[in-house]
PDB file of N, CA and C and ligand atoms in Angstrom:
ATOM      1  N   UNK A   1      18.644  -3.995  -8.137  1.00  0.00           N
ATOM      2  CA  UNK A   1      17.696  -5.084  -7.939  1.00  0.00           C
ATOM      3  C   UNK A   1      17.239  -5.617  -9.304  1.00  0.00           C
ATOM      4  N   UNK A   2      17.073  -7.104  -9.202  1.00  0.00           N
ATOM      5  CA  UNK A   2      16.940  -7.960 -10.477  1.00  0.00           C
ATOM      6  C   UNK A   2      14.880  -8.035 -10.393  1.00  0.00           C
ATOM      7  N   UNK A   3      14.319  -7.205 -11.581  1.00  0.00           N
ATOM      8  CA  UNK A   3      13.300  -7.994 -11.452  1.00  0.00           C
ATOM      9  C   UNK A   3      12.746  -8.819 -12.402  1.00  0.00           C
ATOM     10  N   UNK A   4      12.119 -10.086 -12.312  1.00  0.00           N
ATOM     11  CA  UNK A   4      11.426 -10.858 -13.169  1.00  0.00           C
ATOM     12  C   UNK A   4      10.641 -10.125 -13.994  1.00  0.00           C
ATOM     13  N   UNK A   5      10.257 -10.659 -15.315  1.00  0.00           N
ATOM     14  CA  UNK A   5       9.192 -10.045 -16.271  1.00  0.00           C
ATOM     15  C   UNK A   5       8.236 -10.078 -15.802  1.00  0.00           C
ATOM     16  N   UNK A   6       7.990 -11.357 -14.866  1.00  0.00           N
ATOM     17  CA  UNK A   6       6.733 -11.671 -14.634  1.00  0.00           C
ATOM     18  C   UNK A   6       6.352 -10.727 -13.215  1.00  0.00           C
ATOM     19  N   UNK A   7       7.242  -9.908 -12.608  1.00  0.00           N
ATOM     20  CA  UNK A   7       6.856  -9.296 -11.197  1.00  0.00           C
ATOM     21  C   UNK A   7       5.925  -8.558 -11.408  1.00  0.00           C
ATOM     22  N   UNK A   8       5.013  -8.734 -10.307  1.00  0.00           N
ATOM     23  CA  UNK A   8       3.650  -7.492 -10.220  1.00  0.00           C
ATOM     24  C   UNK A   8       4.495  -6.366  -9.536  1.00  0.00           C
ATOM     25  N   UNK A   9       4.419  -5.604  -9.647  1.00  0.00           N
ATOM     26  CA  UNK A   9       4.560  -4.128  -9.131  1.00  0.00           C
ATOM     27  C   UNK A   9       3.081  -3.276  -8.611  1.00  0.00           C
ATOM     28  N   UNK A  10       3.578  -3.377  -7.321  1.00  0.00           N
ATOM     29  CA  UNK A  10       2.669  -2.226  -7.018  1.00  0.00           C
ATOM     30  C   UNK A  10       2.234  -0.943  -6.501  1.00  0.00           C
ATOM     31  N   UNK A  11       1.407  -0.289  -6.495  1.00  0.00           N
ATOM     32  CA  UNK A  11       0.664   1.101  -5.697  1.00  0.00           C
ATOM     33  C   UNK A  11       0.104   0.918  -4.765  1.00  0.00           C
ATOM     34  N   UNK A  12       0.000   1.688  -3.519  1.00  0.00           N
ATOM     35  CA  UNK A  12      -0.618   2.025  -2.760  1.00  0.00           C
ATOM     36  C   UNK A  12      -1.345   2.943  -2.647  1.00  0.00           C
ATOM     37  N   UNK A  13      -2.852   2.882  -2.097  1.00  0.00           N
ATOM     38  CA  UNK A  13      -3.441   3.926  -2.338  1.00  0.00           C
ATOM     39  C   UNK A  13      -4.065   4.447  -0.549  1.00  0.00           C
ATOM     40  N   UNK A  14      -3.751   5.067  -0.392  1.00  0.00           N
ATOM     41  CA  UNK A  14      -4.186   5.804   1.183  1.00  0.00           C
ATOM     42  C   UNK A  14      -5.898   6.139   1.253  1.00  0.00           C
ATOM     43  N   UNK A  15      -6.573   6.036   1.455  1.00  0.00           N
ATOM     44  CA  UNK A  15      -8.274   6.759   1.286  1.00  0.00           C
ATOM     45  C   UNK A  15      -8.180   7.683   2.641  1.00  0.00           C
ATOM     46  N   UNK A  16      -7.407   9.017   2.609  1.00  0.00           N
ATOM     47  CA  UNK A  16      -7.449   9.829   2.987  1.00  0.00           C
ATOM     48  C   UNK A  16      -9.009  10.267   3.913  1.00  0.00           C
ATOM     49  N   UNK A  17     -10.001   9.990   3.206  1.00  0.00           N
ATOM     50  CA  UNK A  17     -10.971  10.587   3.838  1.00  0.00           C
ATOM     51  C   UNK A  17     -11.277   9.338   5.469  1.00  0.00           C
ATOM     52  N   UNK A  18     -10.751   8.084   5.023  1.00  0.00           N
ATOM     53  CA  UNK A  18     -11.244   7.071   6.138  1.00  0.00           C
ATOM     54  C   UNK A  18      -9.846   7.133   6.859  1.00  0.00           C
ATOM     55  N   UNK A  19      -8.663   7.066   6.828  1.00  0.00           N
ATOM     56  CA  UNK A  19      -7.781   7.254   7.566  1.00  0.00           C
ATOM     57  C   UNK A  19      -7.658   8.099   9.264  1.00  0.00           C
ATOM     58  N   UNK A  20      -7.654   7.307   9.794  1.00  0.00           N
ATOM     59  CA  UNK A  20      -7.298   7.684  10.988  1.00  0.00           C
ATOM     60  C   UNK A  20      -6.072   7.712  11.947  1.00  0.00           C
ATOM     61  N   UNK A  21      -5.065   7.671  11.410  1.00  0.00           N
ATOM     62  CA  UNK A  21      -3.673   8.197  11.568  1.00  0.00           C
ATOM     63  C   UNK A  21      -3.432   6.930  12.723  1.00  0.00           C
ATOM     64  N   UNK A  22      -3.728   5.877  12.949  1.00  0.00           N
ATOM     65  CA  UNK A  22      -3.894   5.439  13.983  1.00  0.00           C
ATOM     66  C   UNK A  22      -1.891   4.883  13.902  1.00  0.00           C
ATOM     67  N   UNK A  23      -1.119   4.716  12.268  1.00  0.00           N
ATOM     68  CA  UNK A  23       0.002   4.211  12.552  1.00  0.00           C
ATOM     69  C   UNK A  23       0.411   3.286  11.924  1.00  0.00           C
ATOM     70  N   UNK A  24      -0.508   2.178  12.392  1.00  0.00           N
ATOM     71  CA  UNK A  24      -0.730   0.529  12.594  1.00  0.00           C
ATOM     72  C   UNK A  24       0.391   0.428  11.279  1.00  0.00           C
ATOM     73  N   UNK A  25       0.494   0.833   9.529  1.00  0.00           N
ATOM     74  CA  UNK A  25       0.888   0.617   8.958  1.00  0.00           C
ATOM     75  C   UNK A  25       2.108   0.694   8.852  1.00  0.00           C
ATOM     76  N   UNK A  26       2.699   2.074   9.186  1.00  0.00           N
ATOM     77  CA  UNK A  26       3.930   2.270   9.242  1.00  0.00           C
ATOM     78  C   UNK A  26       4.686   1.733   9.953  1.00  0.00           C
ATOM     79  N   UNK A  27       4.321   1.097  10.760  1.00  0.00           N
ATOM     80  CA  UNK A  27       4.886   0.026  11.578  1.00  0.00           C
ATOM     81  C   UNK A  27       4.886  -1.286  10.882  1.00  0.00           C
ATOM     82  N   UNK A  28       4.061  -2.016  10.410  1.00  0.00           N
ATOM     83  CA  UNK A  28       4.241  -3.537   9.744  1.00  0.00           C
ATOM     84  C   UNK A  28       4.996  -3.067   8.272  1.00  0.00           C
ATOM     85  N   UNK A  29       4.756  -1.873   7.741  1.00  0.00           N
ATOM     86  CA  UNK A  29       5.469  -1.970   6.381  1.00  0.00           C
ATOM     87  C   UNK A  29       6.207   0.015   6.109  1.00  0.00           C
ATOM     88  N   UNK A  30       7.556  -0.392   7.339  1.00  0.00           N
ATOM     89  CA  UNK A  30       8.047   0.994   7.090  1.00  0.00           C
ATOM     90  C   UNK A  30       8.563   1.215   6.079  1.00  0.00           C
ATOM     91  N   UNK A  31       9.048   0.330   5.360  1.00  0.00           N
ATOM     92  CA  UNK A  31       9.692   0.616   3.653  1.00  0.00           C
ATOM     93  C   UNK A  31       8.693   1.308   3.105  1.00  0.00           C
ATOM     94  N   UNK A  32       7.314   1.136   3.368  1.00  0.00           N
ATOM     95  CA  UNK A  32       6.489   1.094   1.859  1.00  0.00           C
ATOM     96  C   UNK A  32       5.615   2.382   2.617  1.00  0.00           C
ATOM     97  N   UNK A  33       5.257   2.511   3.614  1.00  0.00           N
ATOM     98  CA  UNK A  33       4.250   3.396   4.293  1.00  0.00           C
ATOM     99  C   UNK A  33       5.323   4.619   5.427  1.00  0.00           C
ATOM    100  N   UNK A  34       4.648   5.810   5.631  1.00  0.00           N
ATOM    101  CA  UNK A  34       4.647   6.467   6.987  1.00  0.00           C
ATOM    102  C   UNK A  34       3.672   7.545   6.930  1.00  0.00           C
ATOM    103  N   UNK A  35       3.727   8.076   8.283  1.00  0.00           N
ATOM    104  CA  UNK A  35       2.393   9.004   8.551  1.00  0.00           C
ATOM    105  C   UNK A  35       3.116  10.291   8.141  1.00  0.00           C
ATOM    106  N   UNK A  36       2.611  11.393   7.248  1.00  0.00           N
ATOM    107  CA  UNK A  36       2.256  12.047   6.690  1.00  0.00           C
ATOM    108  C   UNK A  36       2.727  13.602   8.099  1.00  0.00           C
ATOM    109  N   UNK A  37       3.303  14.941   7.632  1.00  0.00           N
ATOM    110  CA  UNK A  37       2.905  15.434   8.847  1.00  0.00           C
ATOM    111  C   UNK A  37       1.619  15.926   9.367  1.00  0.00           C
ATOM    112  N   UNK A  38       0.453  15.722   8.210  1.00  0.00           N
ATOM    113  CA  UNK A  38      -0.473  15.907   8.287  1.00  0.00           C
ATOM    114  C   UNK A  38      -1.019  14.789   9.278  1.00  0.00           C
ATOM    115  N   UNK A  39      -0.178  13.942  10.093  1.00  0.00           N
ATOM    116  CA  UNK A  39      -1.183  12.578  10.674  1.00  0.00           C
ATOM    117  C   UNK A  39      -1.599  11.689   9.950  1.00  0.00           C
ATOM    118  N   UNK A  40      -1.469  11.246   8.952  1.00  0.00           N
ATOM    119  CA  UNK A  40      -2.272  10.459   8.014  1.00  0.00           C
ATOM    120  C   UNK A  40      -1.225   9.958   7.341  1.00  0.00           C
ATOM    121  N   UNK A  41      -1.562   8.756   7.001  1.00  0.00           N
ATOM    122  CA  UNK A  41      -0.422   7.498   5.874  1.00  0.00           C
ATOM    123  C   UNK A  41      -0.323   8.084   4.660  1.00  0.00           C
ATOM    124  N   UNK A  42       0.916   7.767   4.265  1.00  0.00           N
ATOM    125  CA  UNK A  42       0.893   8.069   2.906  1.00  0.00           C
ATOM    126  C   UNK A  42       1.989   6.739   2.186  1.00  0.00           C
ATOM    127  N   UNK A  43       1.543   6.541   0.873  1.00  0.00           N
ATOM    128  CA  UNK A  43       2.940   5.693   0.733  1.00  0.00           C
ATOM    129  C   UNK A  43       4.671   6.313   0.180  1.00  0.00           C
ATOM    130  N   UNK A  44       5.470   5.499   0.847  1.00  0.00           N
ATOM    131  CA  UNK A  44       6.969   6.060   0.464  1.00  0.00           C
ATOM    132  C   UNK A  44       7.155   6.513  -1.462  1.00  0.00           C
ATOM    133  N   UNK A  45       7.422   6.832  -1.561  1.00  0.00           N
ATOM    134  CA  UNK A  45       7.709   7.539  -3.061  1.00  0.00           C
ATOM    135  C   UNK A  45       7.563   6.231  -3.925  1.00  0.00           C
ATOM    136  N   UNK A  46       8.432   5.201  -4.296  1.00  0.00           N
ATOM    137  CA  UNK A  46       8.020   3.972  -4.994  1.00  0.00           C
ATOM    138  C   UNK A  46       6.966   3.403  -5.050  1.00  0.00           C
ATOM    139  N   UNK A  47       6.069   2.978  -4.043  1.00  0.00           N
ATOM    140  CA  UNK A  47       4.934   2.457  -3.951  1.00  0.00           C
ATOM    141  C   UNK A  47       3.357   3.836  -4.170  1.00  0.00           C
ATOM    142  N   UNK A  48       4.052   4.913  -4.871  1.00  0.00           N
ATOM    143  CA  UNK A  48       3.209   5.805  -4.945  1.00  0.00           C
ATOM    144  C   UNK A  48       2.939   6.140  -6.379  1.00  0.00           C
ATOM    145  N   UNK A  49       4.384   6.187  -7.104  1.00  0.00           N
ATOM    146  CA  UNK A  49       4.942   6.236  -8.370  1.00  0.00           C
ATOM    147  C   UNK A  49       4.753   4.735  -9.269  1.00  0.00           C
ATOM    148  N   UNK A  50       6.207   4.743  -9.628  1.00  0.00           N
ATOM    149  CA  UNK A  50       6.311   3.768 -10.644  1.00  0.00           C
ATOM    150  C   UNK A  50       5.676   2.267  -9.800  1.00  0.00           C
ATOM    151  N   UNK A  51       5.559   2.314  -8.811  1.00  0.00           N
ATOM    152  CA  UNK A  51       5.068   0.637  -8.074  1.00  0.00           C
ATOM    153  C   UNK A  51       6.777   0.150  -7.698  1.00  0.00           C
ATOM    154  N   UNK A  52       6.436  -0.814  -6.804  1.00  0.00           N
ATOM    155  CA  UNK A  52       7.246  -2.004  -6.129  1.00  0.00           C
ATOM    156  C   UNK A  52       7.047  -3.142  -5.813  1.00  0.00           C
ATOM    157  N   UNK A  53       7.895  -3.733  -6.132  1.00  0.00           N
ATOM    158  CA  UNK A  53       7.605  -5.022  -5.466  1.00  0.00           C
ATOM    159  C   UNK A  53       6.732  -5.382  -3.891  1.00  0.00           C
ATOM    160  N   UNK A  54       6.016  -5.830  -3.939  1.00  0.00           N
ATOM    161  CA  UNK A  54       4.638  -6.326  -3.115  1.00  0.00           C
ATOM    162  C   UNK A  54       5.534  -7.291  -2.004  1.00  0.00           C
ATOM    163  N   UNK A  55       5.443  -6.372  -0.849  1.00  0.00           N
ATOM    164  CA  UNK A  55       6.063  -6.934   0.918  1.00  0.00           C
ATOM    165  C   UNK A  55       5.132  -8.018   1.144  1.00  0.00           C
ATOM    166  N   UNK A  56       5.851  -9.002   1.959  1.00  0.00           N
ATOM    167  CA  UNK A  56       4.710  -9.075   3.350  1.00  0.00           C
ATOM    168  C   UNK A  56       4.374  -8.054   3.959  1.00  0.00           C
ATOM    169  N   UNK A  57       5.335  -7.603   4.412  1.00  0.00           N
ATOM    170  CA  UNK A  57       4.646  -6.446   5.238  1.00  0.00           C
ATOM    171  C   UNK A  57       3.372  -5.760   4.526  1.00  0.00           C
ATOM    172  N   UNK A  58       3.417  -5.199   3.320  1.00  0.00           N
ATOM    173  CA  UNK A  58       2.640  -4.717   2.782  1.00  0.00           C
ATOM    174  C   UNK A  58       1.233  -5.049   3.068  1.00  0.00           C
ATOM    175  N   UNK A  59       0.990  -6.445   2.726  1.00  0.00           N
ATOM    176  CA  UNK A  59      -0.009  -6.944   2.857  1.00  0.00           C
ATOM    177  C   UNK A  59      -0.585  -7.261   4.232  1.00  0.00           C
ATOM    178  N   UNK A  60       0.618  -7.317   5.375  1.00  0.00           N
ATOM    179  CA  UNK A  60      -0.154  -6.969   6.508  1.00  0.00           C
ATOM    180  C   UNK A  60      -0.442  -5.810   7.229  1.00  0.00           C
ATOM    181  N   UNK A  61       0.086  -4.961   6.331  1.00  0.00           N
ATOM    182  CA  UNK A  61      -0.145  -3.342   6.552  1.00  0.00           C
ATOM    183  C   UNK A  61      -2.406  -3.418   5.999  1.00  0.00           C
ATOM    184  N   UNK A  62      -2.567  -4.019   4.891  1.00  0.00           N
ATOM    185  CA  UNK A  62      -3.611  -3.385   4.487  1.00  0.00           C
ATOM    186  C   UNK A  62      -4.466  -4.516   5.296  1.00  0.00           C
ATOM    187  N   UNK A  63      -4.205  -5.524   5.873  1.00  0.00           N
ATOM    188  CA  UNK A  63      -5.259  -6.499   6.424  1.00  0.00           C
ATOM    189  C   UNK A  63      -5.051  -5.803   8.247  1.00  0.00           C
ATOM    190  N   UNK A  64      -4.401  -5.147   8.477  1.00  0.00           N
ATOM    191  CA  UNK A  64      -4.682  -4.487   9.845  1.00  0.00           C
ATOM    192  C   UNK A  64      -5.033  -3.287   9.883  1.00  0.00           C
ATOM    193  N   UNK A  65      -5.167  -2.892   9.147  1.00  0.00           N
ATOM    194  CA  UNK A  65      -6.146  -1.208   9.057  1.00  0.00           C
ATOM    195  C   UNK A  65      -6.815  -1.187   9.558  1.00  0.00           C
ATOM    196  N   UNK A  66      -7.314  -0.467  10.732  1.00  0.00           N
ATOM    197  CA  UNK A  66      -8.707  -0.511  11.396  1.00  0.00           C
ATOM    198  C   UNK A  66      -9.703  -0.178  10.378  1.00  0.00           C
ATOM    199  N   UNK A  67      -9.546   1.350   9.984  1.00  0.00           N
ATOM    200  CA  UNK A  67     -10.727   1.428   9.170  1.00  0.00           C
ATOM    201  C   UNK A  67     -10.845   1.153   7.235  1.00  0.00           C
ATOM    202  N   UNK A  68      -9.720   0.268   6.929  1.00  0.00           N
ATOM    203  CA  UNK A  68      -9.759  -0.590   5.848  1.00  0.00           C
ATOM    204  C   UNK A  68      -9.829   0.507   4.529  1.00  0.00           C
ATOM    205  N   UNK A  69      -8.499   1.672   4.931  1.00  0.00           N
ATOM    206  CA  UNK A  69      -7.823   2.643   4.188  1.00  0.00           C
ATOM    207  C   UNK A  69      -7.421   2.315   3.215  1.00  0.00           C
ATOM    208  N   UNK A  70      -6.602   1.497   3.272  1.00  0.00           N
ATOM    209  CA  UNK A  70      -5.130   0.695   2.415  1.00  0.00           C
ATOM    210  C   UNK A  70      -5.540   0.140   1.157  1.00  0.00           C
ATOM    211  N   UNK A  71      -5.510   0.142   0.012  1.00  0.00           N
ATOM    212  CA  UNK A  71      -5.531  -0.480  -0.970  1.00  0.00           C
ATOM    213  C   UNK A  71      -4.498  -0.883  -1.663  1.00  0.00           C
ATOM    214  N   UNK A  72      -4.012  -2.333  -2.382  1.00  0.00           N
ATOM    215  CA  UNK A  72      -2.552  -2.074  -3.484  1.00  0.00           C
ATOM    216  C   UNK A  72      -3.567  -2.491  -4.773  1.00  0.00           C
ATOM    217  N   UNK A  73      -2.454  -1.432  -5.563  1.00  0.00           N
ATOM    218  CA  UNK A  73      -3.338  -2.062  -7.474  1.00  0.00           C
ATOM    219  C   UNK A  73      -1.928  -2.078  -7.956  1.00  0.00           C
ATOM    220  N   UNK A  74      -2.371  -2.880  -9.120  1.00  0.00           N
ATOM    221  CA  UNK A  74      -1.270  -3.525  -9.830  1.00  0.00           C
ATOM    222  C   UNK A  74      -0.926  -1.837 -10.872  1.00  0.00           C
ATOM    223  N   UNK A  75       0.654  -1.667 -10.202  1.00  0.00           N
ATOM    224  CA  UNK A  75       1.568  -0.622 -11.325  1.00  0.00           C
ATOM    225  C   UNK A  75       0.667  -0.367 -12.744  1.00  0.00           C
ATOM    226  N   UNK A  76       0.701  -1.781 -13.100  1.00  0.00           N
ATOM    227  CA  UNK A  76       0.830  -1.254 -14.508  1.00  0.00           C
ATOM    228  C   UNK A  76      -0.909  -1.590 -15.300  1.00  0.00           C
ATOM    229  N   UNK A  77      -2.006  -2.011 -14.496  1.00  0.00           N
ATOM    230  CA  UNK A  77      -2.773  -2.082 -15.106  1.00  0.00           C
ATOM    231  C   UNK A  77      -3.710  -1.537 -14.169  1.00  0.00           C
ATOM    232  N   UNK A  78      -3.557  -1.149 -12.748  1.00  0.00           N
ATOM    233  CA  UNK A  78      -4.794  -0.216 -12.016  1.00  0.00           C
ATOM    234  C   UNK A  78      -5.374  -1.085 -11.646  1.00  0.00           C
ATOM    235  N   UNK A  79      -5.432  -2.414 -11.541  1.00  0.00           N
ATOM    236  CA  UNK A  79      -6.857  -3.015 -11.109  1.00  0.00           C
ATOM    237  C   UNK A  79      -6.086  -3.234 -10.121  1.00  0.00           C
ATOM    238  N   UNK A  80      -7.398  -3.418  -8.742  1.00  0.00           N
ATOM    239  CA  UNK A  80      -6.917  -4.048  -7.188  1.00  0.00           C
ATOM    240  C   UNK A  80      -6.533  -5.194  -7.237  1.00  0.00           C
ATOM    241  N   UNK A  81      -5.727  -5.140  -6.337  1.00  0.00           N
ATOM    242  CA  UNK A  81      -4.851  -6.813  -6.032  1.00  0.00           C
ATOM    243  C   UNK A  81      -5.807  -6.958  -4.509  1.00  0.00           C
ATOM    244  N   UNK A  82      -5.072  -5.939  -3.681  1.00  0.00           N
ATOM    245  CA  UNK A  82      -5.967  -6.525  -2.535  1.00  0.00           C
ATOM    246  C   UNK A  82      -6.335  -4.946  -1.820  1.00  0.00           C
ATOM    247  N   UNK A  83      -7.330  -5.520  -0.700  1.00  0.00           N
ATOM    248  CA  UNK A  83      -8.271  -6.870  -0.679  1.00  0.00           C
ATOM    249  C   UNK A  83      -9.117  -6.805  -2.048  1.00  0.00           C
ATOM    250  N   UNK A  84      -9.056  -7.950  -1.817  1.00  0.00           N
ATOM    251  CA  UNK A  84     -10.157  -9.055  -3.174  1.00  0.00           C
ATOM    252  C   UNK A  84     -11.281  -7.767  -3.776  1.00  0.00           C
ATOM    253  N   UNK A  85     -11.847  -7.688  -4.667  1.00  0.00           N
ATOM    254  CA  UNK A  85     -13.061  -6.955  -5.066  1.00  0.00           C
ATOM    255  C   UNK A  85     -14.244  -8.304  -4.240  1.00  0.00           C
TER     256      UNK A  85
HETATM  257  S1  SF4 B   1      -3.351   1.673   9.513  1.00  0.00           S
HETATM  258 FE1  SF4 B   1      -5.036   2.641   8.339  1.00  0.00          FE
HETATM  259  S2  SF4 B   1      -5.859   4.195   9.730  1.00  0.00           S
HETATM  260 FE2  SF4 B   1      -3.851   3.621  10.532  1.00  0.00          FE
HETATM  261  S3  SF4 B   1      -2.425   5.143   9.646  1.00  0.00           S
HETATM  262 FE3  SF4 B   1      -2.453   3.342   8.275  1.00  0.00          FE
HETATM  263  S4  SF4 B   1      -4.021   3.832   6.707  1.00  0.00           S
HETATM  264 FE4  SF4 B   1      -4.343   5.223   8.443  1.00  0.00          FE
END
């Protein structure tokens, strides 16, 4: 895969303590997410590590969270992309 200089790369971050295994994610963004055998989301190895390129799915993984788990920050500088601060 070719990426631009300019690509954001990103992380996912799970908030374990609000997670409620409910799914919802691993379903809109199975590349990037699945549930854990613990019940709980976690992200796939890339989006945990070095970052990836930023899905749709992704982003409708973190805007359907019931309890608004999901965070992405930018790879390489940590600050949140979404949702918004
Ligand atoms: S959608 Fe939210 S609550 Fe459901 S498994 Fe994913 S992170 Fe957990």
């Amino acid at each position: 895969m070719t990426r631009g200089a300019d690509t954001e790369l990103v992380v996912v971050r799970v908030d374990r303590d609000r997670c409620i295994g409910s799914g919802m994610c691993a379903l809109s963004a199975p590349d990037s997410l699945a549930l854990g055998a613990d019940g709980l989301a976690a992200p796939l190895a890339d989006f945990a590590d070095g970052g990836a390129e930023l899905t749709d799915g992704l982003t409708e993984a973190v805007d359907c969270c019931p309890v608004e788990a999901l965070t992405l920050h930018s790879a390489r500088g940590g600050y949140r992309i979404d949702p918004a601060d």
